[in-house]
Coordinates of C-alpha atoms in Angstrom, one line a residue:
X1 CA -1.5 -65.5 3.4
X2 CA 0.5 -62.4 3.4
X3 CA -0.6 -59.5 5.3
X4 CA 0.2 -55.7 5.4
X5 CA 0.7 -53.0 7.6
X6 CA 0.8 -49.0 6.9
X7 CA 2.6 -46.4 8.3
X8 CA 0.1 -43.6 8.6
X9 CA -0.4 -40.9 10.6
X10 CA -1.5 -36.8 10.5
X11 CA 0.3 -35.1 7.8
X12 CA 1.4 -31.5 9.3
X13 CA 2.3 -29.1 6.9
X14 CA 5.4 -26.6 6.6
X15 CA 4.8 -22.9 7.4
X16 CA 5.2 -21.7 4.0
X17 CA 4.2 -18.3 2.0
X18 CA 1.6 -18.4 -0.4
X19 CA 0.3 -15.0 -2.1
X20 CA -3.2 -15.4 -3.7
X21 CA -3.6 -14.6 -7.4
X22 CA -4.2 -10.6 -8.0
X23 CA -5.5 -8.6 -10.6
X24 CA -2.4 -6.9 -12.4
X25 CA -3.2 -4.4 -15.4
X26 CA -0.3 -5.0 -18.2
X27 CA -0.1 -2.0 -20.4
X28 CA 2.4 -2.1 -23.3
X29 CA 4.9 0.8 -24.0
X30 CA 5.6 2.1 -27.1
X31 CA 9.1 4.0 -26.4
X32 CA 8.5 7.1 -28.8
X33 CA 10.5 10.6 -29.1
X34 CA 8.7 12.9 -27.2
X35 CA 9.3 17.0 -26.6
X36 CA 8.5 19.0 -23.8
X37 CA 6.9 22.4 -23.9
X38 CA 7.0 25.7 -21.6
X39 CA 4.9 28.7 -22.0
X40 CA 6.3 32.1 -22.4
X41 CA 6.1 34.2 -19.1
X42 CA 4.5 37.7 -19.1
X43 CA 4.6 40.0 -16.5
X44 CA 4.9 43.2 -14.3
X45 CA 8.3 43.1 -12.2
X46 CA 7.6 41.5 -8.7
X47 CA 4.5 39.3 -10.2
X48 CA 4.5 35.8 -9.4
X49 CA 5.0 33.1 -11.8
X50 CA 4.7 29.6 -12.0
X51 CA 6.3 27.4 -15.1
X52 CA 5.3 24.3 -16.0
X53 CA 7.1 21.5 -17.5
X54 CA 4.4 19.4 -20.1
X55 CA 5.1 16.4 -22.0
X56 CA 2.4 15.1 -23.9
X57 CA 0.0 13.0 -22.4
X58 CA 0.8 9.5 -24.6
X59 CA 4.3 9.9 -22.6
X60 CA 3.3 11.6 -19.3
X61 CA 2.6 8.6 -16.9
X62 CA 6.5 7.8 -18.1
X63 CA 8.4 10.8 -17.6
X64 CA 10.2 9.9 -14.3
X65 CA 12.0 13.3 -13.9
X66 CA 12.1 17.0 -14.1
X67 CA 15.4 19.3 -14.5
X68 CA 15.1 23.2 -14.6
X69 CA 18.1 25.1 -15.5
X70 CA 18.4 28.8 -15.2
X71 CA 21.8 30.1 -16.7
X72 CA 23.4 26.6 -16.7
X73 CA 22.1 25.9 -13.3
X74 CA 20.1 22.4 -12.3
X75 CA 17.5 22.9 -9.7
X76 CA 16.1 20.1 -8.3
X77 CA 12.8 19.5 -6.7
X78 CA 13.0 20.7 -3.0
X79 CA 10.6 21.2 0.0
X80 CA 12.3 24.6 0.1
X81 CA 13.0 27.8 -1.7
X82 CA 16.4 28.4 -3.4
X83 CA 16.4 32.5 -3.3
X84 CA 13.7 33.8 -5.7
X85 CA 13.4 30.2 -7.3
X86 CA 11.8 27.0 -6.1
X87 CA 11.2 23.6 -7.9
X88 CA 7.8 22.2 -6.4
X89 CA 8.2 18.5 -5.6
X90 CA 5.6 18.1 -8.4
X91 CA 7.9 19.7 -10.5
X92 CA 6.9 23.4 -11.0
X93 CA 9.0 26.3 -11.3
X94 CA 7.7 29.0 -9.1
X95 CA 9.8 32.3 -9.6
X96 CA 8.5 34.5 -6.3
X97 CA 8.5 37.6 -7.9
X98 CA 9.8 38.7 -11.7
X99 CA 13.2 40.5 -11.7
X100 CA 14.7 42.6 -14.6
X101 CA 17.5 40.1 -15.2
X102 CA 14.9 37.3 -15.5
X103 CA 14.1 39.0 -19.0
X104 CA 18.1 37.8 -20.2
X105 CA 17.8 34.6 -18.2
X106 CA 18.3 31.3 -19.8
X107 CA 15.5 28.7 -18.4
X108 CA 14.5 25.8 -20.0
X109 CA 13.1 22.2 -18.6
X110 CA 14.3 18.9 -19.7
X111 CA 12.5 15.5 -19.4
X112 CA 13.6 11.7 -18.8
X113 CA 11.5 9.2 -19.7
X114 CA 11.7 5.2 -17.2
X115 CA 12.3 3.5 -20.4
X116 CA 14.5 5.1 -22.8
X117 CA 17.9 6.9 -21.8
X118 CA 16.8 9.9 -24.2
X119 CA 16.2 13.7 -22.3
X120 CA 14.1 16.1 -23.9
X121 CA 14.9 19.5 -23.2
X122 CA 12.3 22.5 -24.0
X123 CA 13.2 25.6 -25.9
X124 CA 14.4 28.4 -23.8
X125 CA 12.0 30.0 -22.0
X126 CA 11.2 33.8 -22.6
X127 CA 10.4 36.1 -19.7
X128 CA 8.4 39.3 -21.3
X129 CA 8.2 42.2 -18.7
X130 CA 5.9 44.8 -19.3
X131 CA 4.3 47.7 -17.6
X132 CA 4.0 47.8 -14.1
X133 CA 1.9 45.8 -11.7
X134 CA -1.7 46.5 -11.7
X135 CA -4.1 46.9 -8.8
X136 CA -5.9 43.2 -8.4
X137 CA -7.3 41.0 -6.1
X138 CA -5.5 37.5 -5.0
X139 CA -5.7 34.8 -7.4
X140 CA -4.2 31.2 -6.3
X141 CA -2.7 28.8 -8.3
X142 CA -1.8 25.5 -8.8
X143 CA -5.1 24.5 -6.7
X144 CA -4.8 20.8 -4.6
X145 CA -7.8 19.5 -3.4
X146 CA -6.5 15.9 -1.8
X147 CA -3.0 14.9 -0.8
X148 CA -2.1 11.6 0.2
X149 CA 1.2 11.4 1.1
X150 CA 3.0 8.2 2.8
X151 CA 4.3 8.5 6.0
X152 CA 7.4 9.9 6.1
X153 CA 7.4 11.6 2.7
X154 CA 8.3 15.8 2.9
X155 CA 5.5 17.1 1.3
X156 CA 4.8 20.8 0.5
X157 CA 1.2 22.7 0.5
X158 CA 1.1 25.2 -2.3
X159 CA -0.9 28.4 -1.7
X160 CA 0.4 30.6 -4.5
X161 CA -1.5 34.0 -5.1
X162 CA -1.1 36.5 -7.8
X163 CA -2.2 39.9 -7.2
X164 CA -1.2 43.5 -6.3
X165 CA -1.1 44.7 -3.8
X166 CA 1.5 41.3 -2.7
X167 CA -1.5 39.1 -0.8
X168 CA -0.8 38.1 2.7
X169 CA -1.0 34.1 3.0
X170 CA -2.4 32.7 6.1
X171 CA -2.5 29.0 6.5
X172 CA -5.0 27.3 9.3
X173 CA -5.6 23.6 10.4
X174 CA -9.1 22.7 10.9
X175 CA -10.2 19.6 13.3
X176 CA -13.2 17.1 13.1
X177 CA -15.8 20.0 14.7
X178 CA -14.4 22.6 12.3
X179 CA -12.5 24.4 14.6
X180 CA -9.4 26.2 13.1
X181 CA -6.1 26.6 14.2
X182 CA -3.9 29.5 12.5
X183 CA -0.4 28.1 11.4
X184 CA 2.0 31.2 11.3
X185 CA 5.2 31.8 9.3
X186 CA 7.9 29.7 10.6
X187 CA 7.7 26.7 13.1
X188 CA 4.2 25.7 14.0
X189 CA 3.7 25.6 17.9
X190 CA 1.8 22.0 17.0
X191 CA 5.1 20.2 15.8
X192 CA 8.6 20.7 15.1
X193 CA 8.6 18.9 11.4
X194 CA 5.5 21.7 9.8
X195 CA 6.5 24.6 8.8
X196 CA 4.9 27.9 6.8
X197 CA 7.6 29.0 4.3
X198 CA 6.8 31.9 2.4
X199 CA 3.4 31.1 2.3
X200 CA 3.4 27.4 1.4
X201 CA 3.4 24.9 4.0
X202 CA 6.1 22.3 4.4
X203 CA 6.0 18.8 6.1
X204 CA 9.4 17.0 6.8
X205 CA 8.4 13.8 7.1
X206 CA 4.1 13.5 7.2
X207 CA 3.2 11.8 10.3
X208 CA -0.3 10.2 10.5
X209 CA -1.9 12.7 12.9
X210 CA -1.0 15.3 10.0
X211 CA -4.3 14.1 8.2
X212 CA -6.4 17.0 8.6
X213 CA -8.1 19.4 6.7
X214 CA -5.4 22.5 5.6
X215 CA -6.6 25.9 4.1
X216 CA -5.2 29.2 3.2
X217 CA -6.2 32.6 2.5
X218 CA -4.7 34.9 0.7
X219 CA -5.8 38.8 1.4
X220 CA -5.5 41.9 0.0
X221 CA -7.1 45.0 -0.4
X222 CA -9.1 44.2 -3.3
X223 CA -10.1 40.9 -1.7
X224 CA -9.5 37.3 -1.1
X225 CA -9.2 33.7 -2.3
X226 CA -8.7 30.6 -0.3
X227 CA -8.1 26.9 -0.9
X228 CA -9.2 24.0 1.5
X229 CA -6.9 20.9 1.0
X230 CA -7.7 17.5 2.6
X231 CA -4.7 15.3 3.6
X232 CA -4.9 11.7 4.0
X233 CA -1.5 10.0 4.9
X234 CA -1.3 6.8 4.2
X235 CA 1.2 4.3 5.6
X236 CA 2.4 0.8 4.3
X237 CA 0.5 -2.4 5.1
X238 CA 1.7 -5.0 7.5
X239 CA -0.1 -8.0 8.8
X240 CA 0.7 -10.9 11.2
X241 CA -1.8 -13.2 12.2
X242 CA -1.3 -15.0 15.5
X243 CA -0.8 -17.6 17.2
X244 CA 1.8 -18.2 14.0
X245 CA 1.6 -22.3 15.2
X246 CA -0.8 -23.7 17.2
X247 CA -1.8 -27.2 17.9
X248 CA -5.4 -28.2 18.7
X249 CA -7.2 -31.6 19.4
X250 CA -10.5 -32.4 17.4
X251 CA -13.7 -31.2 18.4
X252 CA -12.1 -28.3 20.5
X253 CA -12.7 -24.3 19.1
X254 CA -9.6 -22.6 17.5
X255 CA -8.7 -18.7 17.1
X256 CA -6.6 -16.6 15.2
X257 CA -6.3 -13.1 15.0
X258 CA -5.0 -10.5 12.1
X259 CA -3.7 -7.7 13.4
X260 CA -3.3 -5.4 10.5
X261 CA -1.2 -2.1 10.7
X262 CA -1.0 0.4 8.3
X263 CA -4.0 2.9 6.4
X264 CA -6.3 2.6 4.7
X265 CA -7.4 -0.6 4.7
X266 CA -10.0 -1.1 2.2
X267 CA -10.2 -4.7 2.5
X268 CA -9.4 -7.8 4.5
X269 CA -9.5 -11.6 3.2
X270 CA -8.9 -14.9 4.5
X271 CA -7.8 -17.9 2.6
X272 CA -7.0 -21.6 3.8
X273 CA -4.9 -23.7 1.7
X274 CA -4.7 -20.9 -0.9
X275 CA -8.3 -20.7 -1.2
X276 CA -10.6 -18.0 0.1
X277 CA -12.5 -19.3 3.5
X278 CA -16.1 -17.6 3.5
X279 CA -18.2 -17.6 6.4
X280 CA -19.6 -21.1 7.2
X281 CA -21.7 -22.6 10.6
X282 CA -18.5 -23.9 12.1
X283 CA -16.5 -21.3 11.2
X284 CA -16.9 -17.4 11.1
X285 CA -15.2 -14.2 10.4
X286 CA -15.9 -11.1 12.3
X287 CA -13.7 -8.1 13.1
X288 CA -11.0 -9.3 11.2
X289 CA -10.5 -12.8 13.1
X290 CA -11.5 -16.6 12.5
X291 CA -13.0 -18.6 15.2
X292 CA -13.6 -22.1 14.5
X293 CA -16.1 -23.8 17.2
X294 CA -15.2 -27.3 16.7
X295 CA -12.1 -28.8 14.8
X296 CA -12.1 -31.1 12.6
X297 CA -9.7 -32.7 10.4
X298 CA -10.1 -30.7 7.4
X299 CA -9.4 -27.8 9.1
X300 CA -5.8 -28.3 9.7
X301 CA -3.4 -26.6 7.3
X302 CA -2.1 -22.8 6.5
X303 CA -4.2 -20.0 6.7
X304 CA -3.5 -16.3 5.6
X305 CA -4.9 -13.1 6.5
X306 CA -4.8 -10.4 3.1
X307 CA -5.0 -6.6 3.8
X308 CA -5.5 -4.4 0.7
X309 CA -6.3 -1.2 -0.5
X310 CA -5.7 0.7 -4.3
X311 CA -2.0 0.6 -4.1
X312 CA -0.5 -2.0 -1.2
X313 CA -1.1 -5.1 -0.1
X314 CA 0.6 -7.1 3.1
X315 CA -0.2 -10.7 4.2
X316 CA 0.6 -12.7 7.2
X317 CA 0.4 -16.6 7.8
X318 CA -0.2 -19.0 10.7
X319 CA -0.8 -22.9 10.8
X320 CA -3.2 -24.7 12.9
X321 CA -2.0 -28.7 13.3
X322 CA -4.8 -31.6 14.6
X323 CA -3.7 -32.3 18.4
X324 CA -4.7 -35.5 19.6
X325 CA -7.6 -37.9 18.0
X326 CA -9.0 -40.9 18.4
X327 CA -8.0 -43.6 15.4
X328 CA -10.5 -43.4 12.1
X329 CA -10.2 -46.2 9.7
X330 CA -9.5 -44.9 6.5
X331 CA -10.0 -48.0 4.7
X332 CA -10.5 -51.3 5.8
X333 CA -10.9 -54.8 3.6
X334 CA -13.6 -56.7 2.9
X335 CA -14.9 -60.2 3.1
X336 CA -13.5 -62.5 0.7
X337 CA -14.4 -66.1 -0.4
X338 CA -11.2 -68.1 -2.0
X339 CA -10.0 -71.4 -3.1
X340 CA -6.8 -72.4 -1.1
X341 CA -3.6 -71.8 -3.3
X342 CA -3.5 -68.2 -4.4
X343 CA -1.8 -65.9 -2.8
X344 CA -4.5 -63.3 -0.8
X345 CA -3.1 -59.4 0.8
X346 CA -5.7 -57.5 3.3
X347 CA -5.0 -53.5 3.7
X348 CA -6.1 -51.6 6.7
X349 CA -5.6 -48.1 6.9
X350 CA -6.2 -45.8 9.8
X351 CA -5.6 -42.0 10.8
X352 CA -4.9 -40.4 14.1
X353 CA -2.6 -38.5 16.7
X354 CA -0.5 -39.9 17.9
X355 CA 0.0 -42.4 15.1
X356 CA -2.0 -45.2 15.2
X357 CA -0.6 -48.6 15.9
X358 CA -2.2 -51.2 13.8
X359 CA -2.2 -55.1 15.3
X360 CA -4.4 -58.0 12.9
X361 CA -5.4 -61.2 15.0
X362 CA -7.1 -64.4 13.3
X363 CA -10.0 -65.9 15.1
X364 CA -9.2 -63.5 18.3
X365 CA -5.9 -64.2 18.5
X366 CA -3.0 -62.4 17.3
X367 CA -1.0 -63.5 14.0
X368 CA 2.4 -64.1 14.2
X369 CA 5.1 -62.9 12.0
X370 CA 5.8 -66.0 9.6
X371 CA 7.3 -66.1 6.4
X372 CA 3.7 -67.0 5.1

């Protein structure tokens, strides 16, 4: 009679990363020859004007960059004016009042697209000045209702007004209750990094007590227009759940926390084992942590903590391992009747923590090792 012994034990599994499977949107590209288009400028000597680079829309979502070049110079997008010209981070030309030479000056706009080493370039632009500036009340342009920059990002707050006489720009912050504070020209007494730049406000490097409502007003004699622009800055996901490693006997209660850092945060999941863990009577979700009442053995392995919203997504792992346990008997044999001769194997098998030591007696008393 030959009988067997198993080594078993508590498997523990390796800390290891696991991303759960995501919605991802595959559009195919068609690289085609594209042009790009300016509109002729017309106006009065010290009018405002703002130029706009367009590519058609089958190609827009590709074009990766914007180059002006006045008279065989590239201006880049900057957070700041360079003299009478200034390339909007969104790529616009703003020209901050007409000029006679701009009538002879060479402008034109050129296009890259992300998946073709092609540039389009415009035809040159034509500045037509005529008459003089006429009596009228503000008008702003290039209107921006919601911003949401990342932190860290310069970002710059348009409040361009046409109209004669030259419109004063005032810029305010407005709090939760309403209240408004005026930003002035120059450094604003709140913080070093904002700034009012002929009336557009610059941010070097957003911060995420920036979000706030922003408007300007721009005045003149004839009247008034304002804009109210609300800026939510965002900031990249992180998540760690903790304890990372934690070991816990059965029947006893088990936590873990997500701390989750980082805005907005439209949603937070769970998974276990790379499968989502819902809310269940030993085991509950609330205010992004899990609490487990009472372990039990199916409860040990990885867990993961997803934080999302439209355009990020951060995760962070920890592993809960069974402590000690009593032995279970995962199998066990059966009763048997046989005729002497053949050949007979029994199999025990038994879980538990510490490893379970496995002895076989016959008739109560223990069987010796024998080459039988």
């Amino acid at each position: 009679m030959t009988f067997t012994r198993p080594h078993t034990g508590v498997w523990r599994p390796t800390l290891w990363a696991w991303s759960p499977p995501r919605s991802v949107a595959v559009t195919a590209v068609v690289v085609q020859r594209f042009d790009v288009g300016v509109a002729d400028v017309v106006g009065a000597v010290g009018d405002l004007a703002v130029l706009t680079c367009d590519v058609s829309t089958m190609v827009q979502r590709h074009v990766t960059r914007r180059i002006w070049t006045i008279d065989g110079r590239d201006l880049q997008p900057s957070i700041t004016p360079a003299g009478r010209h200034w390339v909007m981070p969104t790529g616009e030309l703003v020209i901050l009042g007409l000029a006679p030479s701009d009538a002879y000056s060479r402008i034109t706009c050129s296009a890259s697209h992300a998946f073709s080493p092609t540039i389009a370039t415009s035809q040159q632009v034509r500045v037509v000045l005529q008459g003089t500036q006429m009596v009228s009340r503000p008008q702003l342009l290039l209107r921006q209702e919601v911003v949401q920059p990342l932190v860290g990002e310069d970002l710059v707050l348009t409040c361009l007004a046409k109209g004669y006489p030259k419109p004063d720009i005032r810029w305010y912050r407005e709090d939760v209750r309403g209240m408004r504070t005026p930003l002035q020209e120059g450094l604003s007494p709140r913080a070093a990094h904002l700034q009012v730049v002929s009336g557009q406000l610059v941010l070097r490097g957003v911060r995420l007590k920036d979000s706030a409502s922003y408007s300007c007003t721009a005045n003149n004699s004839q009247g008034q227009d304002h804009l109210k622009v609300l800026m939510e800055v965002r900031s990249r996901l992180t998540v760690e759940v903790t304890p990372v490693l934690q070991r816990v006997d059965l029947g006893r209660p088990a936590s873990l926390t997500c701390q989750v850092t980082g805005s907005p945060v439209t949603q937070v999941t769970w998974y276990k084992d790379a499968q989502p863990l819902g809310n269940s009577p030993r085991a509950q979700v609330y205010d992004r942590n899990l609490h487990i009442n009472r372990v039990s053995r199916e409860d040990a392995g990885m867990y993961q903590c997803i934080a999302s919203n439209q355009e990020d997504a951060a995760q962070g792992a920890a592993q809960i391992d069974l402590g000690d346990s009593a032995p279970v008997w995962e199998y066990r044999f059966i009763s048997q009747t046989l005729q002497p001769g053949p050949a007979v194997s029994l199999k025990c098998i038994a879980s538990g923590s510490p490893m379970p030591h496995i002895s076989w007696t016959l008739d109560g008393y223990p069987i010796p090792e024998h080459e039988r």
